[in-house]
């Protein structure tokens, strides 16, 4: 039973797994009981399982857990809390940018990376940065507006 | 008894309300607020572990704690549309208490009043109607005022309520709080439909954009979906579905999973096959590895000739409207217009594949199901039938899932979990694979063929309208009497009632627009009474319902969407034939002023230029145009109009929707931002269904197995500018708000494509190939 060490949302995780090919999502959702990244398709086709691995958005449903060994995983839980939300989370709250919200990890995390690298981004660039993500409630308009709002926060120089 | 028997929402609600312990008054069916030492709702060996909550008692709906907090109970759920927040607003408003003091428990068959299904855009009109939550609140308020009047020895009209405290007018020292009057006690009064309602003009909470309670936990990952229900001792299951539609189980080779990790167990019942393992990954691997033999069924009707096939099948036939003069008016018309519209099967295709958790207890022969069902009460009855349990031994607790848009796979997966848990005697969580969710769990929105014919008079006005449709049906929402309405019910050995065609069509005795089969422009005259929104009396509407090869059921704007695509596109064809402006032509034929106002509002908010369509019929390159559609949802439940601005690439056939303007009148607006969110989401979902979505198959095998095969609007394409104009109409009954804009989208977009190019799109989805074919046919 291989042992595995990584960091998740800033905390060390030392565990063992039966199968190193088990998706990272299974570790996060079932073993660590995180609710942010979700199983949508298991095929990297929708983005509901998105997490940042060493700062890069990945699909945790098709990423073998062994690929995360030694890495730093960030889920939307790691951004902030209801009491102390991250500016990105606050932007989504301010725009009321969710219906069921099951997809949120994808637009939030791909959006975060894009906006922080490109604070002067445009609406079209934000839409392109989210290419390949699904939201079946079709909340696209509000989510894009939330990311525009977040870009304004980043441009203002606020700590993010 | 573990606290996990309540969801975090529910526990939070109970704790905030000051109920560390609640008792359940068994048998009487009434809730008793109490503080006994027993745990909440512990299942026991009692023959009646779970009671049914009556609709008629105030205590079924509302309880007030000694600490002044209020807890509401409701049987209408929230699946991302924000209705929980609206129900909180209603409670706070009608009782005059601060919003922060209100908590709610929703849709738990053992705790909340049986309100059936949350569907058909009925939640809002029901809760604000005269026999549900609002009436309970008005009765509670009236009861509290009576108690205060007696206690303080003043007339009721001398009392005012502020923040849950009843004051004697002009004497702030004479007062009594709700908590002091009834805190921790029962009201013990029946709902009084005549209890005075609070005057809408004094509202301070309803009608304001109270932020959705669920969005902060959703964006921080703290929200618990049904996918995150974690019960102690829980195992994980997966199902193994027939690979082809109609295949029956021949055999299961148990050796094929022998020795796999996770203590794999195989469960079968008739044609139901599933595996259970210690963890989710092991269950997934075992389900893939399990060697199962199935019969080879007959192929489905060929997809390429589906719509011709539909016209030739035995059917159940019903006239919706049948004016006697339609044939004569068609004959005498200056000109006639006719067209056929085609709509495919479509999937709900929820973002998260369906999931449920079941906990069967052999000691009590009872089961608890956590499910994201829109109908926990009928699901309870269905599960009882499938599992062979008394209804009173089944409890279904709603936990929000991924947006469902109707009856997707969430009811069927609850039965999957129930069967597996019952077989292994442990709690089992089941989440379907993406493929099983899309092709083996769904009740699809049905395909339609719609023939339309209209007669125009010399001025171009409509003088006759003839609608004839063929559509499919198999199953639908499950009930205790018909578990086979959904896939797992059929797999577990239940059968649907045989399909019996009619020999002559039924004739209506009263008007219903029958899922918008009747257009907005008819008078809807049946038996001498008119119920339609239009001025045209010469109309005939005939629907043929066929036995479906695939399960069907409500998908957001069920049948209304398909019918409105046809009727509103065809109205546009009539306007073009009359060389009339599409907005003016609609207004000429509408009698209902609320619908007409929606049309005017959408047009003016868009900046509509009055002229006939199309702009051009011989263009090349990229052309832009605008189209309008409108509807009164289901004939009585939400007025709406939409204008879409599109660009059509006449070389590639691609459509890009640049702007969507919607107006909507659902009566008094409870939450302005909430209704806008629903209008925007509905419009975009309607756009996605119009442009991309179609369930496909080959032989007997469904091929729409994932998001590559089942195309869908995704990020990265483009996002239209959205302008939503909710129209507040105080003083009338609430109407549904969630299914209006989606109903208009396909026709508004198709009409815009016609305006831009002169090409008429009559088959959904509007794929580039079909657009190019329509351009060639100009």
PDB file of C-alpha atoms in Angstrom, chain B residues 455-578:
ATOM      1  CA  UNK B 455     -55.227  30.732 -43.208  1.00  0.00           C
ATOM      2  CA  UNK B 456     -54.666  34.461 -43.708  1.00  0.00           C
ATOM      3  CA  UNK B 457     -57.304  36.956 -44.783  1.00  0.00           C
ATOM      4  CA  UNK B 458     -56.840  39.654 -47.410  1.00  0.00           C
ATOM      5  CA  UNK B 459     -55.209  41.957 -44.841  1.00  0.00           C
ATOM      6  CA  UNK B 460     -52.784  39.213 -43.852  1.00  0.00           C
ATOM      7  CA  UNK B 461     -54.429  38.569 -40.498  1.00  0.00           C
ATOM      8  CA  UNK B 462     -54.895  35.069 -39.154  1.00  0.00           C
ATOM      9  CA  UNK B 463     -58.317  33.606 -39.804  1.00  0.00           C
ATOM     10  CA  UNK B 464     -57.658  29.924 -39.039  1.00  0.00           C
ATOM     11  CA  UNK B 465     -54.986  27.947 -37.179  1.00  0.00           C
ATOM     12  CA  UNK B 466     -54.556  24.195 -37.433  1.00  0.00           C
ATOM     13  CA  UNK B 467     -52.061  22.359 -35.205  1.00  0.00           C
ATOM     14  CA  UNK B 468     -51.397  18.626 -35.245  1.00  0.00           C
ATOM     15  CA  UNK B 469     -48.582  17.031 -33.246  1.00  0.00           C
ATOM     16  CA  UNK B 470     -47.063  13.627 -32.666  1.00  0.00           C
ATOM     17  CA  UNK B 471     -45.065  13.072 -29.498  1.00  0.00           C
ATOM     18  CA  UNK B 472     -43.736  10.273 -27.335  1.00  0.00           C
ATOM     19  CA  UNK B 473     -44.435   9.179 -23.802  1.00  0.00           C
ATOM     20  CA  UNK B 474     -43.066   6.451 -21.565  1.00  0.00           C
ATOM     21  CA  UNK B 475     -43.143   6.679 -17.789  1.00  0.00           C
ATOM     22  CA  UNK B 476     -42.647   9.989 -16.056  1.00  0.00           C
ATOM     23  CA  UNK B 477     -42.529  10.929 -12.406  1.00  0.00           C
ATOM     24  CA  UNK B 478     -42.695   7.745 -10.331  1.00  0.00           C
ATOM     25  CA  UNK B 479     -45.466   6.919  -7.911  1.00  0.00           C
ATOM     26  CA  UNK B 480     -46.147   4.081  -5.532  1.00  0.00           C
ATOM     27  CA  UNK B 481     -48.539   2.672  -8.087  1.00  0.00           C
ATOM     28  CA  UNK B 482     -46.123   3.028 -10.989  1.00  0.00           C
ATOM     29  CA  UNK B 483     -42.470   2.497 -10.054  1.00  0.00           C
ATOM     30  CA  UNK B 484     -41.759   1.529 -13.675  1.00  0.00           C
ATOM     31  CA  UNK B 485     -42.116   5.187 -14.631  1.00  0.00           C
ATOM     32  CA  UNK B 486     -38.346   5.461 -14.158  1.00  0.00           C
ATOM     33  CA  UNK B 487     -35.528   3.157 -15.302  1.00  0.00           C
ATOM     34  CA  UNK B 488     -34.699   1.397 -12.029  1.00  0.00           C
ATOM     35  CA  UNK B 489     -38.364   0.630 -11.363  1.00  0.00           C
ATOM     36  CA  UNK B 490     -38.520  -1.181 -14.685  1.00  0.00           C
ATOM     37  CA  UNK B 491     -35.175  -2.931 -14.116  1.00  0.00           C
ATOM     38  CA  UNK B 492     -36.370  -4.146 -10.707  1.00  0.00           C
ATOM     39  CA  UNK B 493     -39.260  -5.978 -12.346  1.00  0.00           C
ATOM     40  CA  UNK B 494     -42.157  -3.552 -12.433  1.00  0.00           C
ATOM     41  CA  UNK B 495     -44.078  -2.942 -15.629  1.00  0.00           C
ATOM     42  CA  UNK B 496     -45.846   0.048 -17.038  1.00  0.00           C
ATOM     43  CA  UNK B 497     -49.538  -0.128 -17.764  1.00  0.00           C
ATOM     44  CA  UNK B 498     -49.974  -1.280 -21.368  1.00  0.00           C
ATOM     45  CA  UNK B 499     -50.168   1.458 -23.967  1.00  0.00           C
ATOM     46  CA  UNK B 500     -53.703   1.572 -25.344  1.00  0.00           C
ATOM     47  CA  UNK B 501     -54.231   3.613 -28.497  1.00  0.00           C
ATOM     48  CA  UNK B 502     -57.478   5.487 -28.938  1.00  0.00           C
ATOM     49  CA  UNK B 503     -59.821   4.811 -31.808  1.00  0.00           C
ATOM     50  CA  UNK B 504     -61.246   8.328 -31.936  1.00  0.00           C
ATOM     51  CA  UNK B 505     -59.693  11.440 -30.443  1.00  0.00           C
ATOM     52  CA  UNK B 506     -60.979  12.659 -27.109  1.00  0.00           C
ATOM     53  CA  UNK B 507     -62.760  15.990 -27.139  1.00  0.00           C
ATOM     54  CA  UNK B 508     -62.168  18.508 -24.347  1.00  0.00           C
ATOM     55  CA  UNK B 509     -64.893  19.732 -22.044  1.00  0.00           C
ATOM     56  CA  UNK B 510     -62.893  22.693 -20.738  1.00  0.00           C
ATOM     57  CA  UNK B 511     -59.938  24.630 -22.095  1.00  0.00           C
ATOM     58  CA  UNK B 512     -56.393  23.885 -21.110  1.00  0.00           C
ATOM     59  CA  UNK B 513     -53.637  25.018 -23.397  1.00  0.00           C
ATOM     60  CA  UNK B 514     -52.056  21.606 -22.888  1.00  0.00           C
ATOM     61  CA  UNK B 515     -48.435  22.555 -22.482  1.00  0.00           C
ATOM     62  CA  UNK B 516     -48.743  25.471 -24.893  1.00  0.00           C
ATOM     63  CA  UNK B 517     -49.936  23.215 -27.715  1.00  0.00           C
ATOM     64  CA  UNK B 518     -52.599  25.868 -28.174  1.00  0.00           C
ATOM     65  CA  UNK B 519     -50.856  28.986 -29.449  1.00  0.00           C
ATOM     66  CA  UNK B 520     -50.978  32.364 -27.723  1.00  0.00           C
ATOM     67  CA  UNK B 521     -53.156  33.781 -30.502  1.00  0.00           C
ATOM     68  CA  UNK B 522     -56.260  31.647 -30.114  1.00  0.00           C
ATOM     69  CA  UNK B 523     -59.286  32.397 -27.979  1.00  0.00           C
ATOM     70  CA  UNK B 524     -59.086  28.877 -26.549  1.00  0.00           C
ATOM     71  CA  UNK B 525     -62.797  28.421 -26.872  1.00  0.00           C
ATOM     72  CA  UNK B 526     -64.138  25.134 -25.548  1.00  0.00           C
ATOM     73  CA  UNK B 527     -67.753  24.485 -24.639  1.00  0.00           C
ATOM     74  CA  UNK B 528     -68.587  28.135 -25.199  1.00  0.00           C
ATOM     75  CA  UNK B 529     -65.966  29.474 -22.800  1.00  0.00           C
ATOM     76  CA  UNK B 530     -62.680  31.069 -23.797  1.00  0.00           C
ATOM     77  CA  UNK B 531     -59.407  30.611 -21.913  1.00  0.00           C
ATOM     78  CA  UNK B 532     -56.809  31.652 -24.446  1.00  0.00           C
ATOM     79  CA  UNK B 533     -54.749  34.821 -24.768  1.00  0.00           C
ATOM     80  CA  UNK B 534     -55.522  35.618 -28.407  1.00  0.00           C
ATOM     81  CA  UNK B 535     -58.319  36.757 -30.687  1.00  0.00           C
ATOM     82  CA  UNK B 536     -58.511  33.899 -33.176  1.00  0.00           C
ATOM     83  CA  UNK B 537     -61.540  31.678 -32.607  1.00  0.00           C
ATOM     84  CA  UNK B 538     -61.043  29.357 -35.555  1.00  0.00           C
ATOM     85  CA  UNK B 539     -58.423  27.014 -34.143  1.00  0.00           C
ATOM     86  CA  UNK B 540     -57.925  23.286 -34.023  1.00  0.00           C
ATOM     87  CA  UNK B 541     -55.317  21.588 -31.870  1.00  0.00           C
ATOM     88  CA  UNK B 542     -54.873  17.820 -32.065  1.00  0.00           C
ATOM     89  CA  UNK B 543     -52.167  15.878 -30.193  1.00  0.00           C
ATOM     90  CA  UNK B 544     -51.161  12.271 -30.912  1.00  0.00           C
ATOM     91  CA  UNK B 545     -49.223  10.625 -28.094  1.00  0.00           C
ATOM     92  CA  UNK B 546     -47.171   7.564 -29.002  1.00  0.00           C
ATOM     93  CA  UNK B 547     -45.531   4.830 -27.009  1.00  0.00           C
ATOM     94  CA  UNK B 548     -41.944   5.951 -26.603  1.00  0.00           C
ATOM     95  CA  UNK B 549     -38.940   3.684 -27.102  1.00  0.00           C
ATOM     96  CA  UNK B 550     -37.107   5.753 -24.450  1.00  0.00           C
ATOM     97  CA  UNK B 551     -38.193   6.893 -21.003  1.00  0.00           C
ATOM     98  CA  UNK B 552     -39.675  10.377 -21.073  1.00  0.00           C
ATOM     99  CA  UNK B 553     -40.591  12.886 -18.404  1.00  0.00           C
ATOM    100  CA  UNK B 554     -40.592  16.537 -17.455  1.00  0.00           C
ATOM    101  CA  UNK B 555     -37.547  18.460 -18.689  1.00  0.00           C
ATOM    102  CA  UNK B 556     -37.571  22.182 -17.888  1.00  0.00           C
ATOM    103  CA  UNK B 557     -40.591  23.604 -19.720  1.00  0.00           C
ATOM    104  CA  UNK B 558     -41.788  20.107 -20.625  1.00  0.00           C
ATOM    105  CA  UNK B 559     -43.579  20.070 -23.985  1.00  0.00           C
ATOM    106  CA  UNK B 560     -44.209  23.814 -23.582  1.00  0.00           C
ATOM    107  CA  UNK B 561     -40.739  24.402 -25.004  1.00  0.00           C
ATOM    108  CA  UNK B 562     -41.253  22.137 -28.029  1.00  0.00           C
ATOM    109  CA  UNK B 563     -44.733  23.530 -28.710  1.00  0.00           C
ATOM    110  CA  UNK B 564     -43.663  27.131 -28.321  1.00  0.00           C
ATOM    111  CA  UNK B 565     -40.742  26.584 -30.682  1.00  0.00           C
ATOM    112  CA  UNK B 566     -43.273  25.490 -33.301  1.00  0.00           C
ATOM    113  CA  UNK B 567     -46.079  27.955 -32.614  1.00  0.00           C
ATOM    114  CA  UNK B 568     -43.866  31.010 -32.221  1.00  0.00           C
ATOM    115  CA  UNK B 569     -41.732  30.166 -35.253  1.00  0.00           C
ATOM    116  CA  UNK B 570     -44.874  29.594 -37.292  1.00  0.00           C
ATOM    117  CA  UNK B 571     -46.438  32.858 -36.173  1.00  0.00           C
ATOM    118  CA  UNK B 572     -43.281  34.490 -37.485  1.00  0.00           C
ATOM    119  CA  UNK B 573     -43.753  32.683 -40.811  1.00  0.00           C
ATOM    120  CA  UNK B 574     -47.308  34.040 -40.974  1.00  0.00           C
ATOM    121  CA  UNK B 575     -46.079  37.562 -40.221  1.00  0.00           C
ATOM    122  CA  UNK B 576     -43.488  37.248 -42.981  1.00  0.00           C
ATOM    123  CA  UNK B 577     -46.147  35.980 -45.401  1.00  0.00           C
ATOM    124  CA  UNK B 578     -48.247  39.014 -44.483  1.00  0.00           C
TER     125      UNK B 578
END
